[in-house]
mmCIF file of C-alpha atoms and ligand atoms in Angstrom:
data_model
loop_
_atom_site.group_PDB
_atom_site.id
_atom_site.type_symbol
_atom_site.label_atom_id
_atom_site.label_comp_id
_atom_site.label_asym_id
_atom_site.label_seq_id
_atom_site.Cartn_x
_atom_site.Cartn_y
_atom_site.Cartn_z
ATOM 1 C CA LEU A 165 -7.667 -9.204 10.953
ATOM 2 C CA ASN A 166 -8.614 -5.430 10.029
ATOM 3 C CA GLN A 167 -11.194 -6.337 7.648
ATOM 4 C CA TYR A 168 -14.159 -4.031 7.428
ATOM 5 C CA THR A 169 -16.892 -6.897 7.298
ATOM 6 C CA GLY A 170 -18.816 -6.149 10.508
ATOM 7 C CA ILE A 171 -19.358 -2.539 9.576
ATOM 8 C CA THR A 172 -19.581 -2.908 5.657
ATOM 9 C CA GLU A 173 -23.318 -2.036 5.637
ATOM 10 C CA CYS A 174 -23.116 1.197 7.737
ATOM 11 C CA TYR A 175 -19.674 2.512 6.209
ATOM 12 C CA ASP A 176 -21.191 4.737 3.656
ATOM 13 C CA LEU A 177 -23.735 6.194 6.123
ATOM 14 C CA LEU A 178 -20.640 7.345 8.381
ATOM 15 C CA MET A 179 -18.762 8.640 5.451
ATOM 16 C CA ARG A 180 -21.745 10.582 4.146
ATOM 17 C CA GLY A 181 -22.076 11.831 7.687
ATOM 18 C CA GLY A 182 -18.956 13.871 7.185
ATOM 19 C CA TYR A 183 -16.159 11.360 8.200
ATOM 20 C CA TYR A 184 -14.091 11.995 5.071
ATOM 21 C CA ASP A 185 -14.999 14.667 2.280
ATOM 22 C CA HIS A 186 -14.125 12.592 -0.638
ATOM 23 C CA ASP A 187 -14.709 15.196 -3.311
ATOM 24 C CA ASP A 188 -12.349 17.599 -1.526
ATOM 25 C CA MET A 189 -9.603 14.803 -1.242
ATOM 26 C CA ALA A 190 -10.057 13.883 -4.843
ATOM 27 C CA ARG A 191 -9.696 17.472 -6.140
ATOM 28 C CA ALA A 192 -6.418 17.682 -4.093
ATOM 29 C CA ALA A 193 -5.381 14.344 -5.410
ATOM 30 C CA ASP A 194 -6.270 15.245 -8.869
ATOM 31 C CA SER A 195 -3.957 18.308 -8.808
ATOM 32 C CA ALA A 196 -1.001 16.528 -7.416
ATOM 33 C CA ILE A 197 -1.480 13.632 -9.765
ATOM 34 C CA GLY A 198 -1.702 15.975 -12.782
ATOM 35 C CA HIS A 199 -1.490 14.353 -16.274
ATOM 36 C CA ARG A 200 -0.548 10.817 -14.830
ATOM 37 C CA LYS A 201 -3.143 8.293 -16.214
ATOM 38 C CA LYS A 202 -2.804 4.948 -14.463
ATOM 39 C CA VAL A 203 -3.928 5.126 -10.730
ATOM 40 C CA LEU A 204 -3.779 2.317 -8.098
ATOM 41 C CA GLU A 205 -5.917 3.055 -4.991
ATOM 42 C CA LEU A 206 -4.679 0.959 -1.951
ATOM 43 C CA GLY A 207 -7.753 0.135 0.266
ATOM 44 C CA VAL A 208 -10.420 1.154 -2.120
ATOM 45 C CA GLY A 209 -13.287 0.288 0.291
ATOM 46 C CA THR A 210 -16.700 1.069 -1.004
ATOM 47 C CA GLY A 211 -15.497 3.055 -3.920
ATOM 48 C CA LEU A 212 -16.263 6.659 -2.587
ATOM 49 C CA PHE A 213 -12.858 8.130 -3.290
ATOM 50 C CA ALA A 214 -12.387 6.244 -6.476
ATOM 51 C CA GLN A 215 -15.657 7.493 -7.620
ATOM 52 C CA SER A 216 -14.925 11.174 -6.802
ATOM 53 C CA LEU A 217 -11.385 10.832 -8.510
ATOM 54 C CA ALA A 218 -12.976 9.220 -11.648
ATOM 55 C CA GLU A 219 -15.204 12.193 -11.853
ATOM 56 C CA THR A 220 -12.284 14.714 -11.860
ATOM 57 C CA LYS A 221 -10.829 13.313 -15.019
ATOM 58 C CA PRO A 222 -12.950 10.647 -16.624
ATOM 59 C CA ASP A 223 -10.235 9.367 -18.989
ATOM 60 C CA ARG A 224 -7.994 8.261 -15.940
ATOM 61 C CA ASP A 225 -7.291 4.611 -15.692
ATOM 62 C CA ILE A 226 -8.279 3.710 -12.034
ATOM 63 C CA THR A 227 -7.502 0.246 -10.198
ATOM 64 C CA GLY A 228 -8.647 -0.443 -6.620
ATOM 65 C CA VAL A 229 -7.400 -3.054 -4.297
ATOM 66 C CA ASP A 230 -8.921 -4.029 -1.030
ATOM 67 C CA PHE A 231 -8.974 -7.263 0.844
ATOM 68 C CA THR A 232 -12.534 -7.103 2.402
ATOM 69 C CA PRO A 233 -14.821 -8.728 -0.025
ATOM 70 C CA SER A 234 -18.213 -7.095 1.183
ATOM 71 C CA MET A 235 -16.534 -3.522 0.785
ATOM 72 C CA LEU A 236 -15.727 -4.561 -2.828
ATOM 73 C CA GLU A 237 -19.073 -5.664 -3.591
ATOM 74 C CA ILE A 238 -20.517 -2.026 -2.835
ATOM 75 C CA ALA A 239 -17.720 -0.447 -4.783
ATOM 76 C CA GLN A 240 -18.439 -2.506 -7.805
ATOM 77 C CA ASP A 241 -22.087 -1.300 -7.754
ATOM 78 C CA ARG A 242 -20.735 2.274 -7.138
ATOM 79 C CA VAL A 243 -18.128 2.615 -9.557
ATOM 80 C CA GLY A 244 -19.191 0.192 -12.516
ATOM 81 C CA PRO A 245 -16.932 0.571 -15.428
ATOM 82 C CA ASP A 246 -15.218 3.715 -14.119
ATOM 83 C CA ALA A 247 -12.649 1.515 -12.214
ATOM 84 C CA ARG A 248 -11.153 -1.984 -11.971
ATOM 85 C CA LEU A 249 -11.658 -3.585 -8.685
ATOM 86 C CA ILE A 250 -9.266 -6.309 -7.357
ATOM 87 C CA GLU A 251 -9.548 -8.280 -4.228
ATOM 88 C CA ALA A 252 -6.041 -8.468 -2.759
ATOM 89 C CA ASP A 253 -3.840 -7.918 0.316
ATOM 90 C CA VAL A 254 -1.639 -5.129 -0.394
ATOM 91 C CA THR A 255 1.338 -7.035 1.022
ATOM 92 C CA SER A 256 1.010 -10.058 -1.337
ATOM 93 C CA MET A 257 -0.779 -8.528 -4.470
ATOM 94 C CA ASP A 258 0.638 -9.403 -7.788
ATOM 95 C CA LEU A 259 -1.425 -7.314 -10.328
ATOM 96 C CA GLU A 260 0.781 -7.976 -13.277
ATOM 97 C CA ASP A 261 0.701 -4.133 -14.014
ATOM 98 C CA THR A 262 2.430 -1.007 -13.400
ATOM 99 C CA PHE A 263 0.937 2.292 -12.471
ATOM 100 C CA ASP A 264 1.843 5.975 -12.549
ATOM 101 C CA VAL A 265 0.363 6.654 -9.176
ATOM 102 C CA ALA A 266 -0.283 4.646 -6.004
ATOM 103 C CA ILE A 267 -2.742 6.428 -3.435
ATOM 104 C CA SER A 268 -4.014 5.591 -0.206
ATOM 105 C CA SER A 269 -6.740 7.976 0.796
ATOM 106 C CA GLY A 270 -7.938 7.151 4.167
ATOM 107 C CA GLY A 271 -6.835 3.573 3.154
ATOM 108 C CA VAL A 272 -4.279 1.008 4.120
ATOM 109 C CA TRP A 273 -1.777 3.840 5.010
ATOM 110 C CA VAL A 274 -2.401 7.298 6.231
ATOM 111 C CA ILE A 275 -0.258 10.148 7.793
ATOM 112 C CA ILE A 276 -1.397 11.461 11.015
ATOM 113 C CA ASP A 277 -0.918 15.044 11.761
ATOM 114 C CA ALA A 278 -0.442 14.782 15.501
ATOM 115 C CA GLU A 279 -0.012 18.607 16.071
ATOM 116 C CA HIS A 280 3.685 18.276 16.775
ATOM 117 C CA GLU A 281 4.818 15.568 14.431
ATOM 118 C CA PHE A 282 3.543 13.587 11.621
ATOM 119 C CA LEU A 283 3.026 9.869 12.106
ATOM 120 C CA LEU A 284 2.660 6.847 9.587
ATOM 121 C CA GLY A 285 -0.723 5.289 10.268
ATOM 122 C CA THR A 286 -1.227 1.614 8.998
ATOM 123 C CA HIS A 287 -3.574 -1.217 9.005
ATOM 124 C CA LEU A 288 -0.593 -3.747 8.998
ATOM 125 C CA LEU A 289 0.735 -5.262 11.917
ATOM 126 C CA GLY A 290 4.531 -4.551 12.305
ATOM 127 C CA TYR A 291 7.680 -3.085 10.723
ATOM 128 C CA ASP A 292 8.347 -5.914 8.471
ATOM 129 C CA ASN A 293 4.853 -5.999 7.168
ATOM 130 C CA ASP A 294 4.740 -2.322 6.389
ATOM 131 C CA VAL A 295 8.279 -2.421 4.504
ATOM 132 C CA GLU A 296 7.003 -5.476 2.634
ATOM 133 C CA GLY A 297 3.693 -3.782 1.665
ATOM 134 C CA LEU A 298 5.318 -0.739 0.689
ATOM 135 C CA THR A 299 7.988 -2.492 -1.262
ATOM 136 C CA ASN A 300 5.456 -4.174 -3.081
ATOM 137 C CA VAL A 301 3.591 -0.985 -3.990
ATOM 138 C CA SER A 302 6.927 0.341 -5.079
ATOM 139 C CA ALA A 303 7.202 -2.732 -7.467
ATOM 140 C CA HIS A 304 3.825 -1.856 -9.021
ATOM 141 C CA LEU A 305 4.753 1.599 -9.824
ATOM 142 C CA GLU A 306 6.768 3.107 -12.863
ATOM 143 C CA PRO A 307 10.319 4.004 -11.933
ATOM 144 C CA ASP A 308 9.029 7.872 -12.052
ATOM 145 C CA GLY A 309 5.786 6.950 -10.447
ATOM 146 C CA LEU A 310 4.281 8.682 -7.181
ATOM 147 C CA LEU A 311 2.913 7.573 -3.932
ATOM 148 C CA LEU A 312 0.198 9.800 -2.164
ATOM 149 C CA LEU A 313 -0.702 9.242 1.310
ATOM 150 C CA SER A 314 -3.470 11.212 2.738
ATOM 151 C CA ILE A 315 -3.123 13.512 5.973
ATOM 152 C CA GLN A 316 -5.634 13.166 8.587
ATOM 153 C CA GLU A 317 -6.170 13.804 12.528
ATOM 154 C CA MET A 318 -5.332 11.041 15.018
ATOM 155 C CA HIS A 319 -8.311 8.775 15.681
ATOM 156 C CA ARG A 320 -10.392 10.032 18.873
ATOM 157 C CA ASP A 321 -13.395 8.957 20.822
ATOM 158 C CA PHE A 322 -16.675 10.614 19.605
ATOM 159 C CA ASP A 323 -20.350 9.852 18.976
ATOM 160 C CA LEU A 324 -22.291 11.084 15.920
ATOM 161 C CA MET A 325 -25.866 11.165 15.078
ATOM 162 C CA LEU A 326 -26.572 9.817 11.335
ATOM 163 C CA PRO A 327 -29.704 9.890 9.259
ATOM 164 C CA GLY A 328 -32.457 7.298 10.084
ATOM 165 C CA GLY A 329 -32.028 7.470 13.838
ATOM 166 C CA VAL A 330 -28.453 5.677 13.541
ATOM 167 C CA VAL A 331 -25.791 6.613 16.236
ATOM 168 C CA TYR A 332 -22.259 6.007 15.549
ATOM 169 C CA SER A 333 -19.811 5.671 18.443
ATOM 170 C CA GLN A 334 -15.973 5.448 17.965
ATOM 171 C CA ARG A 335 -13.694 4.430 20.921
ATOM 172 C CA ILE A 336 -10.059 4.346 21.063
ATOM 173 C CA PHE A 337 -8.057 2.014 23.352
ATOM 174 C CA GLY A 338 -4.143 2.038 24.071
ATOM 175 C CA THR A 339 -2.998 5.364 23.018
ATOM 176 C CA ASP A 340 -0.641 6.442 25.746
ATOM 177 C CA GLN A 341 2.272 4.780 24.430
ATOM 178 C CA PRO A 342 5.557 6.859 23.905
ATOM 179 C CA ASP A 343 7.293 4.182 21.801
ATOM 180 C CA ASP A 344 8.392 4.746 18.264
ATOM 181 C CA HIS A 345 5.759 2.067 17.193
ATOM 182 C CA PHE A 346 2.536 1.720 18.985
ATOM 183 C CA MET A 347 -0.694 0.112 18.313
ATOM 184 C CA ILE A 348 -4.371 1.188 19.315
ATOM 185 C CA GLU A 349 -7.597 -0.677 19.262
ATOM 186 C CA LYS A 350 -10.394 1.345 17.328
ATOM 187 C CA LYS A 351 -13.866 0.095 18.189
ATOM 188 C CA TYR A 352 -16.580 1.198 15.543
ATOM 189 C CA ARG A 353 -20.355 0.702 16.721
ATOM 190 C CA PHE A 354 -23.438 1.389 14.914
ATOM 191 C CA THR A 355 -26.719 1.393 16.954
ATOM 192 C CA ARG A 356 -30.467 2.304 16.455
ATOM 193 C CA GLY A 357 -32.176 2.066 19.805
ATOM 194 C CA ALA A 358 -31.097 -1.006 21.240
ATOM 195 C CA GLU A 359 -30.263 -2.657 17.956
ATOM 196 C CA VAL A 360 -26.554 -2.990 17.069
ATOM 197 C CA LEU A 361 -26.298 -2.441 13.315
ATOM 198 C CA GLY A 362 -22.769 -3.001 13.061
ATOM 199 C CA LYS A 363 -19.460 -3.229 15.008
ATOM 200 C CA GLU A 364 -15.859 -3.885 14.398
ATOM 201 C CA THR A 365 -12.504 -3.605 16.299
ATOM 202 C CA LEU A 366 -9.525 -2.744 14.154
ATOM 203 C CA THR A 367 -5.870 -2.945 15.380
ATOM 204 C CA LEU A 368 -4.100 -0.018 14.064
ATOM 205 C CA GLY A 369 -0.339 0.807 14.051
ATOM 206 C CA PHE A 370 1.466 4.058 14.157
ATOM 207 C CA TYR A 371 5.125 4.932 13.612
ATOM 208 C CA ARG A 372 6.810 8.067 14.768
ATOM 209 C CA ARG A 373 8.738 10.222 12.134
ATOM 210 C CA LYS A 374 12.092 8.831 12.073
ATOM 211 C CA VAL A 375 10.932 5.134 11.823
ATOM 212 C CA MET A 376 8.125 6.262 9.239
ATOM 213 C CA ASP A 377 10.990 7.820 7.187
ATOM 214 C CA ARG A 378 13.195 4.711 7.510
ATOM 215 C CA ILE A 379 10.182 2.485 6.492
ATOM 216 C CA LEU A 380 9.373 4.282 3.207
ATOM 217 C CA GLY A 381 12.970 4.745 2.406
ATOM 218 C CA GLU A 382 13.646 0.964 2.781
ATOM 219 C CA ALA A 383 10.466 0.474 0.528
ATOM 220 C CA GLY A 384 12.029 2.745 -2.131
ATOM 221 C CA PHE A 385 10.288 5.990 -1.627
ATOM 222 C CA ALA A 386 11.722 9.447 -1.276
ATOM 223 C CA LEU A 387 9.513 12.335 0.105
ATOM 224 C CA LYS A 388 8.940 15.078 -2.475
ATOM 225 C CA GLY A 389 6.727 17.009 0.097
ATOM 226 C CA ILE A 390 3.042 18.117 0.815
ATOM 227 C CA ASP A 391 0.830 18.667 -2.049
ATOM 228 C CA ASP A 392 -0.286 22.319 -2.547
ATOM 229 C CA ASP A 393 -3.714 21.803 -0.846
ATOM 230 C CA GLY A 394 -1.959 20.244 2.170
ATOM 231 C CA GLN A 395 -3.865 16.885 2.004
ATOM 232 C CA PHE A 396 -1.238 14.386 0.923
ATOM 233 C CA PHE A 397 2.372 13.597 1.563
ATOM 234 C CA VAL A 398 3.819 12.786 -1.971
ATOM 235 C CA TYR A 399 6.536 10.528 -2.534
ATOM 236 C CA SER A 400 8.623 9.480 -5.596
ATOM 237 C CA ASN A 401 9.384 6.044 -6.447
ATOM 238 C CA ARG A 402 13.235 5.533 -6.775
ATOM 239 C CA GLY A 403 12.925 1.729 -6.470
ATOM 240 C CA LYS A 404 14.755 -0.265 -3.719
ATOM 241 C CA PRO A 405 18.294 1.028 -2.905
ATOM 242 C CA ALA A 406 20.719 -1.533 -4.035
ATOM 243 C CA THR A 407 22.182 -3.701 -1.227
ATOM 244 C CA THR A 408 25.725 -2.844 -0.579
ATOM 245 C CA SER A 409 28.061 -5.795 -1.029
ATOM 246 C CA VAL A 410 31.130 -5.871 0.965
HETATM 247 C C1 SAM B 705 -11.090 3.165 5.901
HETATM 248 S S1 SAM B 705 -11.216 2.232 4.624
HETATM 249 C C2 SAM B 705 -11.090 3.455 3.279
HETATM 250 C C3 SAM B 705 -11.691 3.365 1.914
HETATM 251 C C4 SAM B 705 -11.568 4.262 1.068
HETATM 252 N N1 SAM B 705 -10.302 4.644 0.578
HETATM 253 C C5 SAM B 705 -12.391 5.584 1.305
HETATM 254 O O1 SAM B 705 -11.862 6.607 1.197
HETATM 255 O O2 SAM B 705 -13.630 5.529 1.733
HETATM 256 C C6 SAM B 705 -9.755 1.187 4.517
HETATM 257 C C7 SAM B 705 -9.814 -0.045 3.563
HETATM 258 O O3 SAM B 705 -8.565 -0.469 3.578
HETATM 259 C C8 SAM B 705 -8.621 -1.950 3.423
HETATM 260 N N2 SAM B 705 -7.633 -2.552 3.897
HETATM 261 C C9 SAM B 705 -6.940 -2.644 5.047
HETATM 262 N N3 SAM B 705 -5.725 -3.455 4.999
HETATM 263 C C10 SAM B 705 -5.674 -3.751 3.833
HETATM 264 C C11 SAM B 705 -4.694 -4.733 3.212
HETATM 265 N N4 SAM B 705 -3.544 -5.025 3.877
HETATM 266 N N5 SAM B 705 -4.672 -5.034 1.811
HETATM 267 C C12 SAM B 705 -5.830 -4.528 1.079
HETATM 268 N N6 SAM B 705 -6.690 -3.669 1.656
HETATM 269 C C13 SAM B 705 -6.600 -3.490 2.928
HETATM 270 C C14 SAM B 705 -9.955 -2.395 4.349
HETATM 271 O O4 SAM B 705 -10.542 -3.515 4.033
HETATM 272 C C15 SAM B 705 -10.789 -1.058 4.016
HETATM 273 O O5 SAM B 705 -11.889 -1.298 3.147
#
């Protein structure tokens, strides 16, 4: 569930059409990361952000994980030796390595700027899954490591004309839920005339602020703040809190 197989071939066309500005996000991440060297990208996709980040400081050591093999194939061609790519699910990965920074830039987790509050957006399917995944991320970080989650707007319906006569349409279902945790279906569709070039339905989860803070806290992260460019929530890794024994 939530793999990007059905839209892999069209994904870069959409990104290049202005969905994300990877160079801009990489510049902001570069400032927030500073001198830290070993970076783990969570949901590296086709490697667009990883490539932009590698270009900001060529001596950085970048590893990207993703669980959609077809996305990783494109990433491999793109980043070549600039990044190590690993097929893995963030909830179960065991990379036998630790990193200075983990970053999800439009990846497995994002922060949604919903005007009046920030939400945690996720590709995972429930509270326990998110705690498990983020706890695993924490375990892959150095004790003084950082977690960066990119900030973006809430998903919405729109159509976009892309080069080559391709039309992208995005439709969202199930948004009107006031709960602390709610799910939406996000339908991607790429067409040229009557031909459907790619389609995928993702089930995405969202947590309101107090639950988001609880999940990240349980996983071992403390919020440091928003980066100077206003593009990332930056967390420090303080490890999992010791369980209190009675
Ligand atoms: C929107 S893409 C982002 C790609 C990239 N960060 C970018 O900026 O273009 C999200 C990626 O997260 C991956 N993903 C989603 N859930 C995952 C999981 N549980 N473990 C690993 N990767 C996951 C998907 O396969 C997809 O390639």
